[in-house]
Amino acid sequence: MFMRIDHIGIACRDLEEKIELFSSLFELEVVAREINEEQGVKEAMLHVADGEGGGSYIQLLEPLSEDSPVGKFIAKRGEGVHHVAFGVPDVEGAMATIGGKGVRLLDERPRHGSMGSRIAFLHPKDVGGMLTELVEAAKQQ
Ligand code: MC0
């Protein structure tokens, strides 16, 4: 079920500066930008590759406020890898399966994620210290 990495989320203080860094270092292109008020982030998706089930991306995240999840993370740990997101075909199914293994779900139901995806987070303390996101990519029209 957990068949691919959808994206790696990177917490950054200055989105434009880090877009410049990642696109010049790795020749990645920004394919989407969004402000997600519910998650408290301004973000950009940089395309890495396409694969079975969907693409993979570097996701750059700038907090909208200091008391948002990414704002608190930067204050505590500084900039860097914030979470790893697995692409899944059915996010409710994945939540039920992994919740059944005793992992705490941070979302009772899927929320809105990048590029029209549906997402849910797992508690980092139950996943070896890694904040984990489940992503059901938007269906291609
Ligand atoms: C916190 N902790 C982490 C962590 N954030 N561990 C690994 N990776 C992270 N990113 C650890 C802390 O160090 C602490 O451990 C413990 O978890 C509790 O953290 P806290 O700071 O006391 O508590 P909170 O209130 O900050 O909650 C942390 C929690 C929260 C992970 C539950 O940030 C959350 O619900 N995150 C899910 C939503 C999210 O992150 N949204 C932003 C990305 P110690 O040992 O010190 O007790 S939105 C996104 O990515 C969307 C746009 C998308 O992909 O489409």
Coordinates of N, CA, C and O and ligand atoms in Angstrom, one line a residue:
M1 N 0.8 -1.2 0.0 CA 0.0 0.0 0.0 C 0.9 1.3 0.0 O 0.6 2.2 -0.7
F2 N 2.0 1.2 0.8 CA 2.9 2.4 0.8 C 3.9 2.3 -0.3 O 5.0 2.0 -0.1
M3 N 3.4 2.7 -1.5 CA 4.2 2.3 -2.7 C 5.2 3.3 -3.2 O 6.1 2.9 -4.0
R4 N 5.2 4.5 -2.7 CA 6.2 5.4 -3.2 C 6.3 6.6 -2.3 O 5.4 6.8 -1.4
I5 N 7.4 7.3 -2.4 CA 7.5 8.6 -1.7 C 6.9 9.7 -2.6 O 7.3 9.9 -3.8
D6 N 5.9 10.4 -2.1 CA 5.3 11.5 -2.8 C 6.1 12.7 -2.7 O 6.4 13.4 -3.7
H7 N 6.5 13.1 -1.4 CA 7.4 14.2 -1.3 C 8.1 14.2 0.0 O 7.7 13.5 1.0
I8 N 9.2 15.0 0.1 CA 9.9 15.3 1.3 C 9.6 16.8 1.6 O 9.8 17.6 0.7
G9 N 9.1 17.1 2.8 CA 8.8 18.5 3.2 C 9.9 19.1 3.9 O 10.5 18.5 4.9
I10 N 10.4 20.3 3.5 CA 11.5 21.0 4.1 C 11.0 22.3 4.7 O 10.4 23.1 4.0
A11 N 11.3 22.5 6.0 CA 10.9 23.7 6.6 C 11.9 24.8 6.3 O 13.1 24.5 6.5
C12 N 11.5 26.0 5.9 CA 12.4 27.0 5.6 C 11.8 28.4 6.1 O 10.6 28.6 6.1
R13 N 12.8 29.3 6.4 CA 12.4 30.6 6.8 C 12.0 31.5 5.7 O 11.1 32.3 5.8
D14 N 12.6 31.3 4.5 CA 12.4 32.2 3.4 C 12.2 31.3 2.1 O 13.1 30.7 1.6
L15 N 10.9 31.2 1.7 CA 10.6 30.3 0.6 C 11.3 30.7 -0.7 O 11.8 29.8 -1.3
E16 N 11.3 31.9 -1.0 CA 11.9 32.3 -2.3 C 13.4 32.0 -2.3 O 14.0 31.5 -3.3
E17 N 14.1 32.2 -1.2 CA 15.5 31.9 -1.1 C 15.8 30.4 -1.3 O 16.7 30.0 -2.0
K18 N 14.9 29.6 -0.7 CA 15.1 28.1 -0.8 C 14.7 27.6 -2.1 O 15.2 26.6 -2.6
I19 N 13.7 28.2 -2.8 CA 13.4 27.8 -4.1 C 14.6 28.0 -5.0 O 15.0 27.2 -5.8
E20 N 15.2 29.2 -4.9 CA 16.4 29.5 -5.7 C 17.5 28.4 -5.4 O 18.1 27.9 -6.3
L21 N 17.7 28.1 -4.1 CA 18.8 27.1 -3.8 C 18.5 25.8 -4.4 O 19.3 25.2 -5.1
F22 N 17.3 25.2 -4.2 CA 17.0 23.9 -4.6 C 16.9 23.8 -6.1 O 17.4 22.8 -6.7
S23 N 16.4 24.9 -6.8 CA 16.3 24.8 -8.2 C 17.6 24.9 -8.9 O 17.9 24.3 -9.9
S24 N 18.5 25.7 -8.3 CA 19.8 25.9 -8.9 C 20.7 24.7 -8.6 O 21.4 24.2 -9.5
L25 N 20.6 24.1 -7.4 CA 21.5 23.0 -7.1 C 21.1 21.7 -7.8 O 21.9 21.0 -8.4
F26 N 19.8 21.4 -7.9 CA 19.3 20.2 -8.4 C 18.5 20.3 -9.7 O 18.0 19.3 -10.2
E27 N 18.5 21.5 -10.3 CA 17.8 21.7 -11.5 C 16.3 21.3 -11.5 O 15.8 20.6 -12.4
L28 N 15.7 21.6 -10.4 CA 14.2 21.2 -10.2 C 13.4 22.4 -10.6 O 13.8 23.6 -10.4
E29 N 12.2 22.1 -11.1 CA 11.3 23.2 -11.5 C 10.1 23.3 -10.5 O 9.5 22.2 -10.1
V30 N 9.7 24.5 -10.2 CA 8.5 24.7 -9.4 C 7.3 24.4 -10.2 O 7.1 25.0 -11.3
V31 N 6.4 23.4 -9.8 CA 5.2 23.1 -10.6 C 4.0 23.6 -9.9 O 2.9 23.5 -10.5
A32 N 4.0 23.9 -8.6 CA 2.8 24.4 -7.9 C 3.3 25.3 -6.7 O 4.3 25.1 -6.1
R33 N 2.5 26.3 -6.5 CA 2.6 27.2 -5.3 C 1.3 27.3 -4.6 O 0.3 27.4 -5.4
E34 N 1.2 27.4 -3.3 CA 0.0 27.5 -2.7 C 0.1 28.1 -1.3 O 1.2 27.9 -0.6
I35 N -0.9 28.8 -0.8 CA -1.0 29.2 0.6 C -2.0 28.3 1.2 O -3.2 28.2 0.7
N36 N -1.7 27.5 2.2 CA -2.6 26.6 2.9 C -2.8 27.1 4.3 O -2.0 26.8 5.2
E37 N -3.9 27.8 4.4 CA -4.2 28.5 5.7 C -4.4 27.5 6.8 O -4.0 27.7 8.0
E38 N -5.1 26.4 6.5 CA -5.4 25.4 7.5 C -4.1 24.8 8.1 O -4.0 24.5 9.3
Q39 N -3.1 24.6 7.2 CA -1.9 24.0 7.7 C -0.9 25.1 8.1 O 0.2 24.8 8.7
G40 N -1.2 26.3 7.9 CA -0.3 27.4 8.3 C 1.0 27.5 7.5 O 2.0 27.9 8.1
V41 N 0.9 27.3 6.2 CA 2.1 27.3 5.4 C 1.9 28.0 4.0 O 0.8 28.0 3.5
K42 N 3.0 28.6 3.6 CA 3.1 29.0 2.2 C 4.1 28.0 1.6 O 5.1 27.8 2.2
E43 N 3.7 27.4 0.5 CA 4.6 26.3 0.0 C 4.8 26.3 -1.5 O 4.0 26.8 -2.2
A44 N 5.8 25.5 -1.9 CA 6.1 25.3 -3.3 C 6.5 23.9 -3.5 O 7.2 23.3 -2.7
M45 N 6.0 23.3 -4.6 CA 6.3 21.9 -5.0 C 7.3 21.9 -6.1 O 7.1 22.5 -7.2
L46 N 8.5 21.3 -6.0 CA 9.5 21.2 -7.0 C 9.5 19.7 -7.5 O 9.7 18.8 -6.7
H47 N 9.3 19.6 -8.8 CA 9.1 18.2 -9.4 C 10.5 17.5 -9.4 O 11.5 18.1 -9.9
V48 N 10.5 16.3 -9.0 CA 11.7 15.4 -9.0 C 11.6 14.4 -10.1 O 12.5 14.2 -11.0
A49 N 10.5 13.6 -10.1 CA 10.4 12.5 -11.0 C 8.9 12.1 -11.1 O 8.1 12.4 -10.3
D50 N 8.6 11.3 -12.2 CA 7.3 10.7 -12.3 C 7.5 9.2 -12.2 O 8.5 8.6 -12.6
G51 N 6.5 8.6 -11.6 CA 6.5 7.1 -11.4 C 5.1 6.5 -11.4 O 4.1 7.3 -11.5
E52 N 5.1 5.2 -11.1 CA 3.8 4.5 -11.1 C 3.0 5.1 -9.9 O 3.5 5.3 -8.8
G53 N 1.8 5.6 -10.1 CA 1.0 6.1 -9.0 C 1.1 7.6 -8.8 O 0.3 8.2 -8.1
G54 N 2.1 8.3 -9.5 CA 2.2 9.7 -9.3 C 3.6 10.2 -9.3 O 4.6 9.4 -9.3
G55 N 3.7 11.5 -9.2 CA 5.1 12.1 -9.2 C 5.7 12.1 -7.8 O 5.1 11.8 -6.8
S56 N 7.0 12.6 -7.8 CA 7.6 12.8 -6.5 C 8.2 14.2 -6.5 O 8.6 14.7 -7.6
Y57 N 8.3 14.8 -5.3 CA 8.5 16.2 -5.2 C 9.4 16.6 -4.0 O 9.4 15.8 -3.0
I58 N 10.1 17.7 -4.0 CA 10.6 18.4 -2.8 C 9.5 19.4 -2.5 O 9.1 20.2 -3.4
Q59 N 9.0 19.5 -1.3 CA 8.0 20.5 -0.9 C 8.7 21.5 0.1 O 9.2 21.1 1.1
L60 N 8.8 22.7 -0.3 CA 9.4 23.8 0.5 C 8.3 24.5 1.3 O 7.2 24.9 0.7
L61 N 8.4 24.6 2.6 CA 7.4 25.1 3.5 C 7.9 26.3 4.3 O 8.8 26.1 5.1
E62 N 7.2 27.4 4.1 CA 7.5 28.6 5.0 C 6.3 28.8 5.9 O 5.2 28.8 5.4
P63 N 6.5 28.9 7.2 CA 5.4 29.1 8.1 C 4.7 30.4 7.9 O 5.3 31.4 7.6
L64 N 3.3 30.4 8.1 CA 2.6 31.7 8.0 C 2.6 32.4 9.4 O 2.4 33.6 9.5
S65 N 2.9 31.6 10.5 CA 3.0 32.2 11.8 C 3.9 31.4 12.7 O 4.2 30.2 12.4
E66 N 4.4 32.0 13.8 CA 5.3 31.3 14.7 C 4.6 30.1 15.4 O 5.3 29.2 15.8
D67 N 3.3 30.2 15.6 CA 2.6 29.2 16.3 C 2.0 28.1 15.4 O 1.2 27.3 15.9
S68 N 2.4 28.1 14.2 CA 1.9 27.0 13.3 C 2.9 25.8 13.4 O 4.0 26.0 14.0
P69 N 2.5 24.6 12.9 CA 3.4 23.5 13.1 C 4.8 23.7 12.6 O 5.8 23.4 13.2
V70 N 4.9 24.3 11.4 CA 6.3 24.5 10.8 C 7.0 25.7 11.5 O 8.2 25.6 11.8
G71 N 6.2 26.7 12.0 CA 6.9 27.8 12.8 C 7.5 27.3 14.1 O 8.6 27.6 14.5
K72 N 6.7 26.4 14.8 CA 7.2 25.8 16.0 C 8.4 24.9 15.8 O 9.3 24.9 16.5
F73 N 8.3 24.2 14.7 CA 9.4 23.2 14.3 C 10.7 24.0 14.1 O 11.8 23.7 14.6
I74 N 10.6 25.1 13.3 CA 11.8 25.9 13.1 C 12.4 26.5 14.3 O 13.6 26.5 14.6
A75 N 11.5 27.0 15.2 CA 11.9 27.6 16.5 C 12.7 26.6 17.3 O 13.7 26.9 18.0
K76 N 12.2 25.4 17.3 CA 12.8 24.3 18.1 C 14.0 23.7 17.5 O 15.0 23.4 18.2
R77 N 13.9 23.4 16.2 CA 15.0 22.6 15.5 C 15.7 23.3 14.4 O 16.7 22.7 13.9
G78 N 15.3 24.4 14.0 CA 15.9 25.1 12.9 C 15.3 24.6 11.5 O 14.4 23.7 11.5
E79 N 15.9 25.1 10.5 CA 15.4 24.7 9.1 C 15.8 23.3 8.8 O 16.8 22.8 9.4
G80 N 15.1 22.6 7.9 CA 15.5 21.3 7.5 C 14.3 20.4 7.2 O 13.2 20.8 7.1
V81 N 14.6 19.0 7.1 CA 13.6 18.1 6.8 C 12.5 18.1 7.9 O 12.8 17.9 9.1
H82 N 11.3 18.3 7.5 CA 10.1 18.4 8.4 C 9.3 17.1 8.4 O 8.9 16.7 9.4
H83 N 9.1 16.6 7.2 CA 8.3 15.3 7.1 C 8.5 14.6 5.9 O 9.1 15.1 4.9
V84 N 8.1 13.3 5.9 CA 8.2 12.4 4.7 C 6.8 12.0 4.4 O 6.0 11.6 5.3
A85 N 6.4 12.1 3.1 CA 5.0 11.8 2.7 C 5.0 10.6 1.8 O 5.7 10.6 0.7
F86 N 4.2 9.6 2.1 CA 4.0 8.4 1.3 C 2.8 8.6 0.4 O 1.7 9.0 0.9
G87 N 2.9 8.3 -0.8 CA 1.8 8.3 -1.7 C 1.0 7.0 -1.6 O 1.6 5.9 -1.6
V88 N -0.3 7.1 -1.4 CA -1.2 5.9 -1.2 C -2.3 6.1 -2.2 O -2.8 7.2 -2.5
P89 N -2.9 5.0 -2.6 CA -4.0 5.0 -3.6 C -5.3 5.5 -2.9 O -6.2 6.0 -3.5
D90 N -5.4 5.2 -1.6 CA -6.7 5.5 -0.9 C -6.3 5.9 0.5 O -5.9 5.1 1.4
V91 N -6.5 7.2 0.8 CA -5.9 7.7 2.1 C -6.8 7.2 3.3 O -6.2 6.9 4.3
E92 N -8.1 7.1 3.1 CA -8.9 6.6 4.3 C -8.5 5.1 4.6 O -8.4 4.7 5.7
G93 N -8.3 4.3 3.5 CA -7.9 2.9 3.7 C -6.5 2.9 4.4 O -6.3 2.0 5.3
A94 N -5.6 3.7 4.0 CA -4.2 3.7 4.6 C -4.3 4.2 6.0 O -3.6 3.6 6.9
M95 N -5.2 5.1 6.3 CA -5.3 5.6 7.7 C -5.9 4.4 8.6 O -5.4 4.2 9.7
A96 N -6.8 3.7 8.1 CA -7.4 2.6 8.8 C -6.4 1.5 9.0 O -6.3 1.0 10.1
T97 N -5.6 1.2 8.0 CA -4.6 0.1 8.1 C -3.6 0.5 9.1 O -3.2 -0.3 10.0
I98 N -3.0 1.7 9.0 CA -1.9 2.0 9.9 C -2.4 2.4 11.3 O -1.7 2.1 12.3
G99 N -3.6 3.0 11.4 CA -4.2 3.2 12.7 C -4.4 1.9 13.4 O -4.3 1.8 14.7
G100 N -4.8 0.9 12.7 CA -5.0 -0.5 13.3 C -3.7 -1.1 13.8 O -3.7 -2.1 14.6
K101 N -2.5 -0.5 13.4 CA -1.3 -1.0 13.9 C -0.8 -0.2 15.2 O 0.3 -0.4 15.6
G102 N -1.7 0.6 15.7 CA -1.4 1.4 16.9 C -0.7 2.7 16.7 O -0.4 3.4 17.7
V103 N -0.6 3.1 15.4 CA 0.0 4.4 15.2 C -1.0 5.5 15.4 O -2.1 5.4 14.9
R104 N -0.7 6.6 16.1 CA -1.7 7.7 16.3 C -1.8 8.5 15.1 O -0.8 9.0 14.5
L105 N -3.1 8.7 14.7 CA -3.4 9.6 13.5 C -3.6 11.0 14.1 O -4.3 11.2 15.0
L106 N -2.9 12.0 13.4 CA -3.1 13.4 13.8 C -4.3 14.0 13.2 O -4.7 15.1 13.7
D107 N -4.9 13.4 12.3 CA -6.1 13.9 11.6 C -7.2 12.8 11.7 O -6.9 11.6 11.3
E108 N -8.4 13.2 12.1 CA -9.5 12.2 12.1 C -10.0 11.9 10.7 O -10.5 10.8 10.5
R109 N -9.9 12.9 9.9 CA -10.3 12.7 8.5 C -9.3 13.4 7.6 O -8.6 14.3 8.0
P110 N -9.2 13.0 6.3 CA -8.3 13.7 5.4 C -8.5 15.2 5.3 O -9.6 15.6 5.3
R111 N -7.4 15.9 5.1 CA -7.4 17.3 4.9 C -6.9 17.6 3.5 O -6.4 16.8 2.8
H112 N -7.1 18.9 3.2 CA -6.6 19.4 1.8 C -5.1 19.6 1.8 O -4.5 20.2 2.7
G113 N -4.4 18.9 0.8 CA -3.0 19.1 0.7 C -2.6 19.7 -0.7 O -3.5 20.1 -1.4
S114 N -1.3 19.7 -1.0 CA -0.8 20.3 -2.2 C -1.4 19.7 -3.4 O -1.7 18.5 -3.5
M115 N -1.6 20.5 -4.4 CA -2.0 20.1 -5.8 C -3.3 19.3 -5.7 O -3.4 18.3 -6.5
G116 N -4.2 19.6 -4.9 CA -5.5 19.0 -4.8 C -5.5 17.6 -4.2 O -6.5 16.8 -4.3
S117 N -4.4 17.3 -3.5 CA -4.3 16.0 -2.8 C -5.2 16.0 -1.5 O -5.6 17.0 -1.0
R118 N -5.4 14.7 -1.0 CA -6.0 14.5 0.3 C -4.9 13.9 1.2 O -4.3 12.9 0.8
I119 N -4.8 14.5 2.4 CA -3.6 14.1 3.2 C -4.1 13.8 4.7 O -5.1 14.3 5.2
A120 N -3.2 13.1 5.4 CA -3.4 12.9 6.8 C -2.0 12.6 7.4 O -1.1 12.0 6.7
F121 N -1.8 13.1 8.6 CA -0.5 13.0 9.3 C -0.5 11.9 10.4 O -1.5 11.7 11.0
L122 N 0.7 11.3 10.6 CA 0.9 10.3 11.7 C 1.8 10.9 12.7 O 2.7 11.6 12.3
H123 N 1.6 10.5 13.9 CA 2.5 11.1 15.0 C 3.9 10.6 14.9 O 4.2 9.4 14.8
P124 N 4.8 11.6 14.9 CA 6.3 11.3 14.7 C 6.8 10.3 15.8 O 7.6 9.5 15.5
K125 N 6.2 10.4 17.0 CA 6.7 9.5 18.1 C 6.4 8.0 17.8 O 7.0 7.2 18.4
D126 N 5.4 7.8 17.0 CA 5.0 6.4 16.7 C 5.7 5.9 15.4 O 5.5 4.7 14.9
V127 N 6.5 6.8 14.7 CA 7.2 6.4 13.5 C 8.7 6.7 13.6 O 9.2 7.4 12.7
G128 N 9.3 6.3 14.7 CA 10.7 6.5 14.8 C 11.2 7.9 14.8 O 12.3 8.2 14.3
G129 N 10.3 8.8 15.2 CA 10.7 10.3 15.2 C 10.5 11.0 13.9 O 11.0 12.1 13.7
M130 N 9.9 10.3 12.9 CA 9.7 10.9 11.6 C 8.2 11.3 11.4 O 7.3 10.5 11.4
L131 N 8.0 12.6 11.3 CA 6.6 13.1 11.0 C 6.3 12.5 9.6 O 7.0 12.8 8.7
T132 N 5.2 11.8 9.5 CA 4.8 11.0 8.3 C 3.5 11.5 7.8 O 2.5 11.7 8.6
E133 N 3.4 11.7 6.5 CA 2.1 12.2 5.9 C 1.7 11.1 4.9 O 2.5 10.5 4.2
L134 N 0.4 10.9 4.8 CA -0.2 10.0 3.8 C -0.8 10.9 2.8 O -1.5 11.8 3.1
V135 N -0.5 10.6 1.5 CA -1.0 11.5 0.4 C -1.8 10.7 -0.6 O -1.2 9.8 -1.2
E136 N -3.0 11.0 -0.9 CA -3.7 10.5 -2.0 C -3.7 11.6 -3.1 O -4.4 12.7 -2.9
A137 N -3.0 11.4 -4.1 CA -2.8 12.5 -5.1 C -4.2 12.7 -5.8 O -5.0 11.8 -5.9
A138 N -4.4 13.9 -6.3 CA -5.6 14.2 -7.1 C -5.7 13.4 -8.3 O -4.7 13.0 -8.9
K139 N -6.9 13.0 -8.6 CA -7.1 12.1 -9.8 C -6.8 13.0 -11.1 O -7.2 14.2 -11.1
Q140 N -6.1 12.4 -12.0 CA -5.9 13.1 -13.3 C -7.2 13.3 -14.0 O -8.0 12.3 -14.1
Q141 N -7.5 14.5 -14.5 CA -8.7 14.7 -15.3 C -8.6 14.2 -16.7 O -7.6 14.3 -17.3
Ligands
MC0_1 C1 7.3 18.0 16.3 N1 8.0 16.9 16.6 C2 8.6 16.4 15.5 C3 8.1 17.2 14.4 N2 7.4 18.2 15.0 N3 9.3 15.3 15.3 C4 9.7 15.0 14.0 N4 9.3 15.8 13.0 C5 8.6 16.9 13.1 N5 8.2 17.6 12.1 C6 8.2 16.3 17.9 C7 8.7 17.4 18.9 O1 10.1 17.6 18.8 C8 8.2 16.9 20.2 O2 9.1 15.9 20.7 C9 6.9 16.2 19.9 O3 7.0 15.9 18.5 C10 5.7 17.1 20.1 O4 6.0 18.3 19.5 P1 5.6 19.7 20.1 O5 6.4 20.7 19.4 O6 5.6 19.6 21.5 O7 4.1 19.7 19.7 P2 3.3 20.4 18.5 O8 2.2 21.1 19.1 O9 4.2 21.2 17.7 O10 2.8 19.2 17.6 C11 3.7 18.4 16.8 C12 2.8 17.7 15.8 C13 2.2 18.8 14.9 C14 3.8 16.8 14.9 C15 1.8 16.8 16.5 O11 3.2 19.7 14.4 C16 1.3 18.3 13.9 O12 0.1 18.0 14.1 N6 1.8 18.3 12.6 C17 0.9 17.8 11.4 C18 0.5 19.0 10.6 C19 1.7 19.7 9.9 O13 2.9 19.5 10.3 N7 1.4 20.6 9.0 C20 2.5 21.4 8.3 C21 2.8 20.8 7.0 P3 9.8 16.0 22.2 O14 10.7 14.8 22.3 O15 10.5 17.4 22.2 O16 8.6 16.0 23.1 S1 1.5 21.0 5.9 C22 1.8 20.1 4.5 O17 2.8 19.5 4.5 C23 0.7 20.1 3.4 C24 0.6 21.5 2.9 C25 1.0 19.1 2.3 O18 1.9 18.3 2.4 O19 0.2 19.1 1.3

